[in-house]
Short mmCIF file of C-alpha atoms in Angstrom, two decimals:
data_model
loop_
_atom_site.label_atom_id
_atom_site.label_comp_id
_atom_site.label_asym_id
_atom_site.label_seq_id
_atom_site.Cartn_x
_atom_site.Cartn_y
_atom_site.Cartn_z
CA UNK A 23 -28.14 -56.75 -20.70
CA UNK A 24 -29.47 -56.88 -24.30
CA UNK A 25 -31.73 -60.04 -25.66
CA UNK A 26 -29.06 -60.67 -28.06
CA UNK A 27 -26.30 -60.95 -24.68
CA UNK A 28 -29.00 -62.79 -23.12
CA UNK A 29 -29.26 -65.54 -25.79
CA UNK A 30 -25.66 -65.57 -26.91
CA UNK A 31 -24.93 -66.48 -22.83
CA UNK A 32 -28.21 -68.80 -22.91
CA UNK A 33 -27.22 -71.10 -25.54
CA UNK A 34 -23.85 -70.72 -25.35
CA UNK A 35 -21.35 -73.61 -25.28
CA UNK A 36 -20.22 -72.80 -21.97
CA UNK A 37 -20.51 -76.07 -19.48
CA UNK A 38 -21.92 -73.95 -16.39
CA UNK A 39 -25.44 -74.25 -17.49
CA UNK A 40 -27.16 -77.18 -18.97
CA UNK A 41 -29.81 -77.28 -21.91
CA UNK A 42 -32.41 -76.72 -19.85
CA UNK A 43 -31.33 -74.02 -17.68
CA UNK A 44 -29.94 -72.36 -20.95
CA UNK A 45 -34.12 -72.49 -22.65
CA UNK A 46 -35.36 -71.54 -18.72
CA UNK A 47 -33.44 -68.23 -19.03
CA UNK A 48 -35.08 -67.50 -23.00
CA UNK A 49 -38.12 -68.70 -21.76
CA UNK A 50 -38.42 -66.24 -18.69
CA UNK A 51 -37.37 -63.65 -20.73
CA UNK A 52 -40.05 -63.98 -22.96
CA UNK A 53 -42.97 -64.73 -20.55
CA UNK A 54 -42.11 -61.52 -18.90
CA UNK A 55 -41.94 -59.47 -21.88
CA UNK A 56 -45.26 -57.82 -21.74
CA UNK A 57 -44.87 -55.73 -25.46
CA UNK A 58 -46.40 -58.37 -28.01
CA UNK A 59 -44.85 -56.76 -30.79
CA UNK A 60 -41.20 -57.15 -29.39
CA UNK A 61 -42.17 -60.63 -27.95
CA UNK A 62 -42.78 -62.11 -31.60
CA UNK A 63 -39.19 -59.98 -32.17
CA UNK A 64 -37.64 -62.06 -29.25
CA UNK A 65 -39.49 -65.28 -30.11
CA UNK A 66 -37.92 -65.60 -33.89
CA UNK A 67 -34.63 -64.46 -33.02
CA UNK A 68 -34.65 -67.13 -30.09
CA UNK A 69 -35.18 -69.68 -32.46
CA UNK A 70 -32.47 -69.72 -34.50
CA UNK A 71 -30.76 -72.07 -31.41
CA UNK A 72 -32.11 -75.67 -32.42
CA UNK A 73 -32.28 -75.98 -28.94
CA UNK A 74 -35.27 -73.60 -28.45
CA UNK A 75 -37.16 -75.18 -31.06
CA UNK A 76 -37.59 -78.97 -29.42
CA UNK A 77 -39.11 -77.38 -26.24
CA UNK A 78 -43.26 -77.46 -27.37
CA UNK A 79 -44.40 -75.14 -24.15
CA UNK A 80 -42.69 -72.41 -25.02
CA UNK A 81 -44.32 -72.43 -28.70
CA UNK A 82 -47.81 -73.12 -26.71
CA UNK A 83 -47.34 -70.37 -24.24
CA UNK A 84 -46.29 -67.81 -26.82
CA UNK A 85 -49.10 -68.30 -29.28
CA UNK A 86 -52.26 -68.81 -26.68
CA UNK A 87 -50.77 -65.15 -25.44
CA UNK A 88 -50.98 -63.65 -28.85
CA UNK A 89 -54.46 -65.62 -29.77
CA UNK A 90 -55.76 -64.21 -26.52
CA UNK A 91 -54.67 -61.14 -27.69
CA UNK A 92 -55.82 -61.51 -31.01
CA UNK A 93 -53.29 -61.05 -32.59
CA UNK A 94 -53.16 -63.49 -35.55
CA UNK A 95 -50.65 -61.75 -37.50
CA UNK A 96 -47.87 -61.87 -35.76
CA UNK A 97 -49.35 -65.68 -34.98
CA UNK A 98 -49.01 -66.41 -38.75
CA UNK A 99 -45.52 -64.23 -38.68
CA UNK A 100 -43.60 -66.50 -35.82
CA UNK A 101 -45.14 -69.82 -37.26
CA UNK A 102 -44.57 -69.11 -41.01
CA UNK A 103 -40.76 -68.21 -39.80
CA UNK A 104 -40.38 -71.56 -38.79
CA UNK A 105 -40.38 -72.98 -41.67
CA UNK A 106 -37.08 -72.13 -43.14
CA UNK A 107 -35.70 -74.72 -40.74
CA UNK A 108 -34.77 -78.02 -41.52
CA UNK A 109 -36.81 -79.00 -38.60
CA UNK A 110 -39.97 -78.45 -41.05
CA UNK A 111 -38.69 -81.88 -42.73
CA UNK A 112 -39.89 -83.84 -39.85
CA UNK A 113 -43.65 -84.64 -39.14
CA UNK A 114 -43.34 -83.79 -35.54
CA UNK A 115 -41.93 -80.08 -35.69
CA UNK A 116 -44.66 -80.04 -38.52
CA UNK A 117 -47.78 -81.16 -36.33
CA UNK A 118 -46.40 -78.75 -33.86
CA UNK A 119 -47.30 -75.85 -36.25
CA UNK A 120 -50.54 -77.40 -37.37
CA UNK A 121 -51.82 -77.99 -33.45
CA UNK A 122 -50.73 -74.19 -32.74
CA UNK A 123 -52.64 -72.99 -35.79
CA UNK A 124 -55.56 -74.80 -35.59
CA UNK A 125 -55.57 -73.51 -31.18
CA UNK A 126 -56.00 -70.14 -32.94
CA UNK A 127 -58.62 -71.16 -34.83
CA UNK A 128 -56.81 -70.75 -37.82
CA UNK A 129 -57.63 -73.85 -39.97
CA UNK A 130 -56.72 -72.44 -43.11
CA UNK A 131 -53.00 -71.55 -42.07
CA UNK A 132 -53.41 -75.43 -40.71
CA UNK A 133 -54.33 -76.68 -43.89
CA UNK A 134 -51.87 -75.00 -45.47
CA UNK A 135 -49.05 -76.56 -43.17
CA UNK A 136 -50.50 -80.19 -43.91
CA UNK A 137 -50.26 -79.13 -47.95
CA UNK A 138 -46.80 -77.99 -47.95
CA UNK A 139 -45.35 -81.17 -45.91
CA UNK A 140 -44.53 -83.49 -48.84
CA UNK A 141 -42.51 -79.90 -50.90
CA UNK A 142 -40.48 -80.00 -47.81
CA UNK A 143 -40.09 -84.44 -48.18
CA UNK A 144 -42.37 -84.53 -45.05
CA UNK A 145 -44.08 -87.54 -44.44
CA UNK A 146 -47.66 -86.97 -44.09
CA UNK A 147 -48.85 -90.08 -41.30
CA UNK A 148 -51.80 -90.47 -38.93
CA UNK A 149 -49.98 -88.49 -36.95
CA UNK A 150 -50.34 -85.12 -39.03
CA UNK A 151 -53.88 -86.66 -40.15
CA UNK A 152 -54.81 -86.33 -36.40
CA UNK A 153 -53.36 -83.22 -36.19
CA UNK A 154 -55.30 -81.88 -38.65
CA UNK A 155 -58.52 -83.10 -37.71
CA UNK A 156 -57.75 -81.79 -34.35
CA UNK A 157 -57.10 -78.68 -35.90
CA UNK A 158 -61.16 -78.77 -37.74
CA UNK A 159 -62.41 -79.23 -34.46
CA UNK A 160 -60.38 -76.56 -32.37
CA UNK A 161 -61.00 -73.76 -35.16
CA UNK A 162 -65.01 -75.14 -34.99
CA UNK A 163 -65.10 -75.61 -38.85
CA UNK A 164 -67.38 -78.68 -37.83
CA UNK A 165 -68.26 -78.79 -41.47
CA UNK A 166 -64.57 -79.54 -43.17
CA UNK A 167 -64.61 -82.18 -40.61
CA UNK A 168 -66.28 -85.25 -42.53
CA UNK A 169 -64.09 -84.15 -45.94
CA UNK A 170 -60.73 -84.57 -43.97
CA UNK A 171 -62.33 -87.83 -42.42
CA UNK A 172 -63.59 -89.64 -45.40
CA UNK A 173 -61.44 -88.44 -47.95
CA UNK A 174 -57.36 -87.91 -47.06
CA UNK A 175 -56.77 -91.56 -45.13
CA UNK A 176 -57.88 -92.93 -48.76
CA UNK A 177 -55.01 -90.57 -50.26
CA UNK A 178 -52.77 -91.30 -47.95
CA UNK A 179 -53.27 -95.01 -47.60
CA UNK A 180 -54.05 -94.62 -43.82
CA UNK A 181 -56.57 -96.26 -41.31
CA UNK A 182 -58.22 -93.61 -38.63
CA UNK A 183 -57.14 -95.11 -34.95
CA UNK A 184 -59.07 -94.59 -31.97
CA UNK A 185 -58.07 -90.92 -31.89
CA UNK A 186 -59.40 -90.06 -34.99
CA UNK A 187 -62.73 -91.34 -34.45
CA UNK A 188 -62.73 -89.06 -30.79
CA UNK A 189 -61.77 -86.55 -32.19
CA UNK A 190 -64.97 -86.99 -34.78
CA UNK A 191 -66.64 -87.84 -31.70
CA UNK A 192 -65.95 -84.31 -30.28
CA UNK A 193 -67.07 -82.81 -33.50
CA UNK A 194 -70.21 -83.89 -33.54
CA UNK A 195 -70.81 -83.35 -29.48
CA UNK A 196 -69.18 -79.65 -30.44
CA UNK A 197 -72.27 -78.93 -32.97
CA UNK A 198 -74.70 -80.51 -30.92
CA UNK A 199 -75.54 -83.90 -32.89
CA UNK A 200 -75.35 -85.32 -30.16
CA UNK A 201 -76.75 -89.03 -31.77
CA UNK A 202 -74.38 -88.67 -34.57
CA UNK A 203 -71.99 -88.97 -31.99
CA UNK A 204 -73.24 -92.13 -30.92
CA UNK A 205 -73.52 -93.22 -33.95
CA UNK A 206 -69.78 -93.30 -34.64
CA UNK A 207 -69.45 -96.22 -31.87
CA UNK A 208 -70.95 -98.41 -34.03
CA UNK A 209 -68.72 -97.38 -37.09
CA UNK A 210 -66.02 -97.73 -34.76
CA UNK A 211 -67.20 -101.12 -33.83
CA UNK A 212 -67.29 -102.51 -37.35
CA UNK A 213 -63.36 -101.10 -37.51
CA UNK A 214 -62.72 -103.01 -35.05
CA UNK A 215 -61.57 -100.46 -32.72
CA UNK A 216 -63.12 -100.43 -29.09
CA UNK A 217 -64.22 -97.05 -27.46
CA UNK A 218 -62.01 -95.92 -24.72
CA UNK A 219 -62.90 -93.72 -21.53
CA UNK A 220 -62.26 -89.86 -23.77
CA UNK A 221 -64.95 -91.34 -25.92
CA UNK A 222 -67.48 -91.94 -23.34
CA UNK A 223 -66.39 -88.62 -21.51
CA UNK A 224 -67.04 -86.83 -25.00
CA UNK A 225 -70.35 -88.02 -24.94
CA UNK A 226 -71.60 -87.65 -21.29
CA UNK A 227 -70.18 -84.21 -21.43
CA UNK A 228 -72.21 -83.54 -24.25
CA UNK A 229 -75.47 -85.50 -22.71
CA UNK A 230 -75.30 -84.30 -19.36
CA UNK A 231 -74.39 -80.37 -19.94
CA UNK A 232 -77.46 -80.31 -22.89
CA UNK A 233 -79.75 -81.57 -20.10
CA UNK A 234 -80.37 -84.42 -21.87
CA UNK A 235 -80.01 -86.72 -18.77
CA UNK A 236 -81.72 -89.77 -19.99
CA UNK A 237 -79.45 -90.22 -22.76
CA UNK A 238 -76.43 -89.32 -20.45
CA UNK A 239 -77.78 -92.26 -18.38
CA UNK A 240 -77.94 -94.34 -21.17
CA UNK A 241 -74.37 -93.46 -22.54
CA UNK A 242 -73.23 -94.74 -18.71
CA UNK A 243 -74.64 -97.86 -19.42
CA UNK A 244 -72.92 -98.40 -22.44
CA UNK A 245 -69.65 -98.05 -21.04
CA UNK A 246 -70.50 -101.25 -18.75
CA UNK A 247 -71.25 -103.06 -21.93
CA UNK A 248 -68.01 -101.97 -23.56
CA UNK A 249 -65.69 -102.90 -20.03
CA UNK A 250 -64.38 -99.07 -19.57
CA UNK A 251 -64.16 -97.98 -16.37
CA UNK A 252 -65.76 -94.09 -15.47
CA UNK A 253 -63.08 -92.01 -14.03
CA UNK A 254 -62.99 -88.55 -12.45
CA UNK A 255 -64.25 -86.62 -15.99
CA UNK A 256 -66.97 -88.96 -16.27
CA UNK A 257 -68.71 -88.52 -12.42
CA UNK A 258 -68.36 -84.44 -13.24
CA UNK A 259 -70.00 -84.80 -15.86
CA UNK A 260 -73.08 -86.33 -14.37
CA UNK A 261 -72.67 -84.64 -11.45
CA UNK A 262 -73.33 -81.37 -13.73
CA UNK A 263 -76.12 -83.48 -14.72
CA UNK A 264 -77.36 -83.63 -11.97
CA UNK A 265 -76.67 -79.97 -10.88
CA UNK A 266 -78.97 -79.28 -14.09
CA UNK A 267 -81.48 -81.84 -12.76
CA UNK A 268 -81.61 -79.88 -9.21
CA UNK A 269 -80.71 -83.08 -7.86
CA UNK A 270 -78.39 -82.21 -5.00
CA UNK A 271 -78.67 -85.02 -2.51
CA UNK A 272 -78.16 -87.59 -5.74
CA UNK A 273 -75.12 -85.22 -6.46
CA UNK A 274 -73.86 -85.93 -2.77
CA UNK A 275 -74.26 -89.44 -3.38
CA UNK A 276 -72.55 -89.28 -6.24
CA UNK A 277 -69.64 -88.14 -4.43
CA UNK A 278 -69.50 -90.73 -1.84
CA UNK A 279 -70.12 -93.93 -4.69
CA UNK A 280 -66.46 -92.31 -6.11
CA UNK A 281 -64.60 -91.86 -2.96
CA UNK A 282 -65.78 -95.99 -2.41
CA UNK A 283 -64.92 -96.71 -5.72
CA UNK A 284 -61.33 -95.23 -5.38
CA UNK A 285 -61.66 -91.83 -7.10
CA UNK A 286 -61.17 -89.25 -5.36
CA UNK A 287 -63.30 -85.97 -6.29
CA UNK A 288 -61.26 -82.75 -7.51
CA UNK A 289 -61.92 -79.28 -7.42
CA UNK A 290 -64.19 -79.52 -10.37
CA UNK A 291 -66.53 -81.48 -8.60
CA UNK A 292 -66.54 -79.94 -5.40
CA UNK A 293 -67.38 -76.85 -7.14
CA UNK A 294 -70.29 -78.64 -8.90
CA UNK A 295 -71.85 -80.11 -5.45
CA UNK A 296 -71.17 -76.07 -4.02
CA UNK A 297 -72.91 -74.76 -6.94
CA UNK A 298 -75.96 -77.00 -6.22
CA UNK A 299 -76.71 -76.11 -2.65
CA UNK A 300 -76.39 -72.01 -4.26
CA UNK A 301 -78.81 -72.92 -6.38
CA UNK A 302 -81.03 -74.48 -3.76
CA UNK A 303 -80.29 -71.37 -1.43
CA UNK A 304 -79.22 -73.43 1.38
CA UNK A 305 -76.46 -71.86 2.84
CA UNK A 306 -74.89 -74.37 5.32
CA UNK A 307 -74.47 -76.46 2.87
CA UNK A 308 -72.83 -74.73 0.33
CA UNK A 309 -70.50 -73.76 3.58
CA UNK A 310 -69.95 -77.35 4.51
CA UNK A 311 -68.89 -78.63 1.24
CA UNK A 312 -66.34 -75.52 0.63
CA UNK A 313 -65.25 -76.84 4.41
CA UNK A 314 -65.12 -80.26 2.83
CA UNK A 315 -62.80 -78.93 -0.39
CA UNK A 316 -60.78 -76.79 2.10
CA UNK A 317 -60.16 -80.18 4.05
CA UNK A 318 -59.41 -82.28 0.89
CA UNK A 319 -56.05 -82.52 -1.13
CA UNK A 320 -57.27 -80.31 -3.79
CA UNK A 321 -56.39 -76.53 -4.15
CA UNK A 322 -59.42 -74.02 -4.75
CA UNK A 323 -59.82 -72.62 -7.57
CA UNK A 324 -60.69 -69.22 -9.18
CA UNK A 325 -64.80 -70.46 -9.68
CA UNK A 326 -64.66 -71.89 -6.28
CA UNK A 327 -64.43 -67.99 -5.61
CA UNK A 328 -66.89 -66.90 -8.31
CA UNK A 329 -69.80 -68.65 -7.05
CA UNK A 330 -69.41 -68.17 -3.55
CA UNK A 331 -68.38 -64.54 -2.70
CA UNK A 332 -71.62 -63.59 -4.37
CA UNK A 333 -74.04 -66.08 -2.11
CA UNK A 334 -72.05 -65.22 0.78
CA UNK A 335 -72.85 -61.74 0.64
CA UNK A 336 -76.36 -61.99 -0.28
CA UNK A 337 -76.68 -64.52 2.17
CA UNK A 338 -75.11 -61.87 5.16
CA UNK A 339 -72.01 -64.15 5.56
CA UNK A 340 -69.54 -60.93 5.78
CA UNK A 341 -66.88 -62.98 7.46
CA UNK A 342 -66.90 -65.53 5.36
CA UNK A 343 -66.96 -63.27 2.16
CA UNK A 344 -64.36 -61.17 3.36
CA UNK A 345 -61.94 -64.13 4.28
CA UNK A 346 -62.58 -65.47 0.63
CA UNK A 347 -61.61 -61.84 -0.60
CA UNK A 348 -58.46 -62.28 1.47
CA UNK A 349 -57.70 -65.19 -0.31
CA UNK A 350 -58.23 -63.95 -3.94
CA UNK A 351 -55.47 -61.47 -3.42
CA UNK A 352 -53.28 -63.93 -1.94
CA UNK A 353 -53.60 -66.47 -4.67
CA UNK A 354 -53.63 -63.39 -7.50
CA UNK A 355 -56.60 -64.60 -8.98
CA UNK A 356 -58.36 -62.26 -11.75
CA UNK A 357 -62.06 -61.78 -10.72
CA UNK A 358 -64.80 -59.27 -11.78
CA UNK A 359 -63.86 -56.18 -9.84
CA UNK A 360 -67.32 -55.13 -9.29
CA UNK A 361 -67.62 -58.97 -7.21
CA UNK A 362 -65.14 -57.58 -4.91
CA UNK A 363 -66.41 -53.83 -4.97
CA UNK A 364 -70.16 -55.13 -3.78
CA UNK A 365 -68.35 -56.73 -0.79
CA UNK A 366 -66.89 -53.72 0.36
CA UNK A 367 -70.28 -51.91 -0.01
CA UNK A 368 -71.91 -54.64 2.23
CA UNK A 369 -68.95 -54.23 4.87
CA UNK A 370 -69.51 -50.63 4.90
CA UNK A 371 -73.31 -50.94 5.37
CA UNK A 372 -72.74 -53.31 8.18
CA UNK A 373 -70.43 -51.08 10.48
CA UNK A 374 -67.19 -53.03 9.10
CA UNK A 375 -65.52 -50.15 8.17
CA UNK A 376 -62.07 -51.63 9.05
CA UNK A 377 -62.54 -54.87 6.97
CA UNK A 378 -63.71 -52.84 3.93
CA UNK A 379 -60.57 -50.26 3.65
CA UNK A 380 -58.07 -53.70 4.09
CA UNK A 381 -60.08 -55.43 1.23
CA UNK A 382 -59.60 -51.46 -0.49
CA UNK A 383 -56.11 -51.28 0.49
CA UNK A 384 -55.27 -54.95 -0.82
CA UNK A 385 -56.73 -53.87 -4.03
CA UNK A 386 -54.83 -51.18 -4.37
CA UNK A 387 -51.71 -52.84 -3.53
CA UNK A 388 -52.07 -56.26 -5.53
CA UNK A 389 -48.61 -57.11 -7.19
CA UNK A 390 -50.48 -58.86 -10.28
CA UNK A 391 -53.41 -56.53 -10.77
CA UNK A 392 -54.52 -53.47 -9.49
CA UNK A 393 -58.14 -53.46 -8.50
CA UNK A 394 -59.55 -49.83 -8.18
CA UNK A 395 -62.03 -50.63 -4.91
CA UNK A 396 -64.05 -47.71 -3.10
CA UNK A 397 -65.19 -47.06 0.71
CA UNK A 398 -68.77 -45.89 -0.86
CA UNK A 399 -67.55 -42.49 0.69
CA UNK A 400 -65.34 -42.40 -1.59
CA UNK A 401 -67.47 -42.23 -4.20
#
């Protein structure tokens, strides 16, 4: 069956499939198309339905592929297509283009967006102001930042909200003036607006992962004075500060003050509290807080793997290392195929020749990526 048969049946009149089932089918299609070139082909015929063009993930997922790819022409081609629907006349279809551009890091195809929105008898709101300063930040042109900020809510008779002074927030954490940042509470203050829990997480991200502890210390206490409550971002942030600190047992600690306060940790911060005990070398405990993740409700993740196949192998833990390489394949995760290569090495050095050629053969026979793993052999 052709894409065209495929779309004609997709968003077809026909009352056996609903809306949704009729964008799953288009949207499968082009998430397995694996030719960029033809996927921008299928993406601009697909949306001619009006249908296709109200669901936002499938405009997310197409462009992060093609940004990833670097391919910022045929970014510019799909998103400059859209314009020649009516859809263009309404802020929200046009903050969807801006937000996609500025993703890619393409600020001046943002701008551009933002200019052409009253041609098209676009309102231009906080919304699309947001949007746009969004967009500064996420293409890091940190310095077009303060123009947007101090200059368009004046032309467009506007008042930044509490988003637009995060995002600012951001901004400055992003190029590392990191009091600046601080600064904008106050301005904020005088506003009238009151910092919320993304501002505070802005900053003790920034604090804690520049090893500037104190200050990240100092940033928690201001979030007493200001009533907002830390939640799971804010205790991995200082527990990275922490980490950085070679604090480990004040990381535990950390741990068990959230689980009593009601927050329970996630991956992220088991990861952190693994990371630590690698650092320290200690072995059993690095293995008895993976145990602890492995126990919890949260799923491992790809650095859970990362940092431990590596310790586990210098460390001698074979079984361990080779259960963890077990688990990579299973869960299709994309790691460094020399990580997985060294493993086999140490299994063949150690007399586990029949562990190596499984971790070899599961290589070869991955369904989602083919890793090219030697007996050393074979070499």
């Amino acid at each position: 069956m052709s894409f065209s048969q495929v779309l004609q049946r997709a968003f077809s009149t026909s009352t056996q499939a609903s809306s949704a089932t009729a964008v799953s089918s288009v949207s499968t299609v082009l998430y397995r198309e694996r030719n960029l070139k033809r996927l921008v082909q299928k993406f601009k015929k697909s949306s001619e339905a009006y249908r296709f063009r109200t669901k936002t993930g499938i405009y997310e997922d197409t462009v992060r592929r093609l940004a990833s790819a670097k391919r910022f022409k045929w970014i510019e081609e799909i998103l400059e297509d859209q314009k020649k629907y009516d859809d263009f006349s309404k802020e929200g279809f046009a903050v969807r283009l801006i937000s996609l551009y500025g993703k890619s890091g393409m600020f001046d195809n943002a701008q551009k967006v933002f200019d052409e929105m009253p041609e098209r008898n676009c309102q231009r709101t906080l919304l699309s102001f947001n949007a746009l300063l969004a967009a500064c930040v996420n293409s890091r042109k940190f310095d077009k930042v303060d123009g947007v900020f101090r200059e368009l809510p004046t032309r467009l008779s506007i008042e930044p909200d509490l988003v637009s002074y995060n995002t600012v927030i951001k901004a400055f954490c992003e190029m590392g003036s990191l009091d600046s940042a601080v600064s904008v509470l106050d301005e904020m203050e005088k506003k009238g607006l009151k910092p919320d829990v993304i501002s505070f997480n802005t900053l003790l991200n920034g604090f804690y992962a520049k090893g500037r502890f104190a200050d990240g210390e100092k940033t928690w206490g201001l979030m007493e004075k200001y009533y907002v409550s830390p939640d799971i971002r804010s205790y991995n942030a200082k527990l990275l500060g922490l980490i950085l600190e070679k604090k480990t047992k004040e990381a535990v600690d950390l741990i068990s003050e959230m689980t009593a306060k009601g927050i329970e940790p996630d991956v992220f911060s088991y990861n952190l509290v693994i990371e630590s005990f690698i650092k320290e070398d200690n072995l059993e405990g690095a293995k008895q807080w993976y145990s602890e993740l492995k126990k919890s409700e949260c799923t491992t993740n790809k650095t859970t793997f990362e940092k431990l196949i590596p310790f586990l192998r210098k460390k001698g833990d074979l079984e361990l290392a080779f259960e963890l390489c077990e688990e990579v394949f299973k869960r299709r995760f994309l790691l460094d195929a020399a990580l997985l290569q060294r493993v086999v090495d140490e299994m063949a050095k150690a007399s586990k020749i029949e562990q190596a050629k499984k971790l070899v053969e599961l290589g070869k026979t991955n369904d989602y990526r083919r890793y090219r793993l030697k007996l050393p052999s074979d070499n």
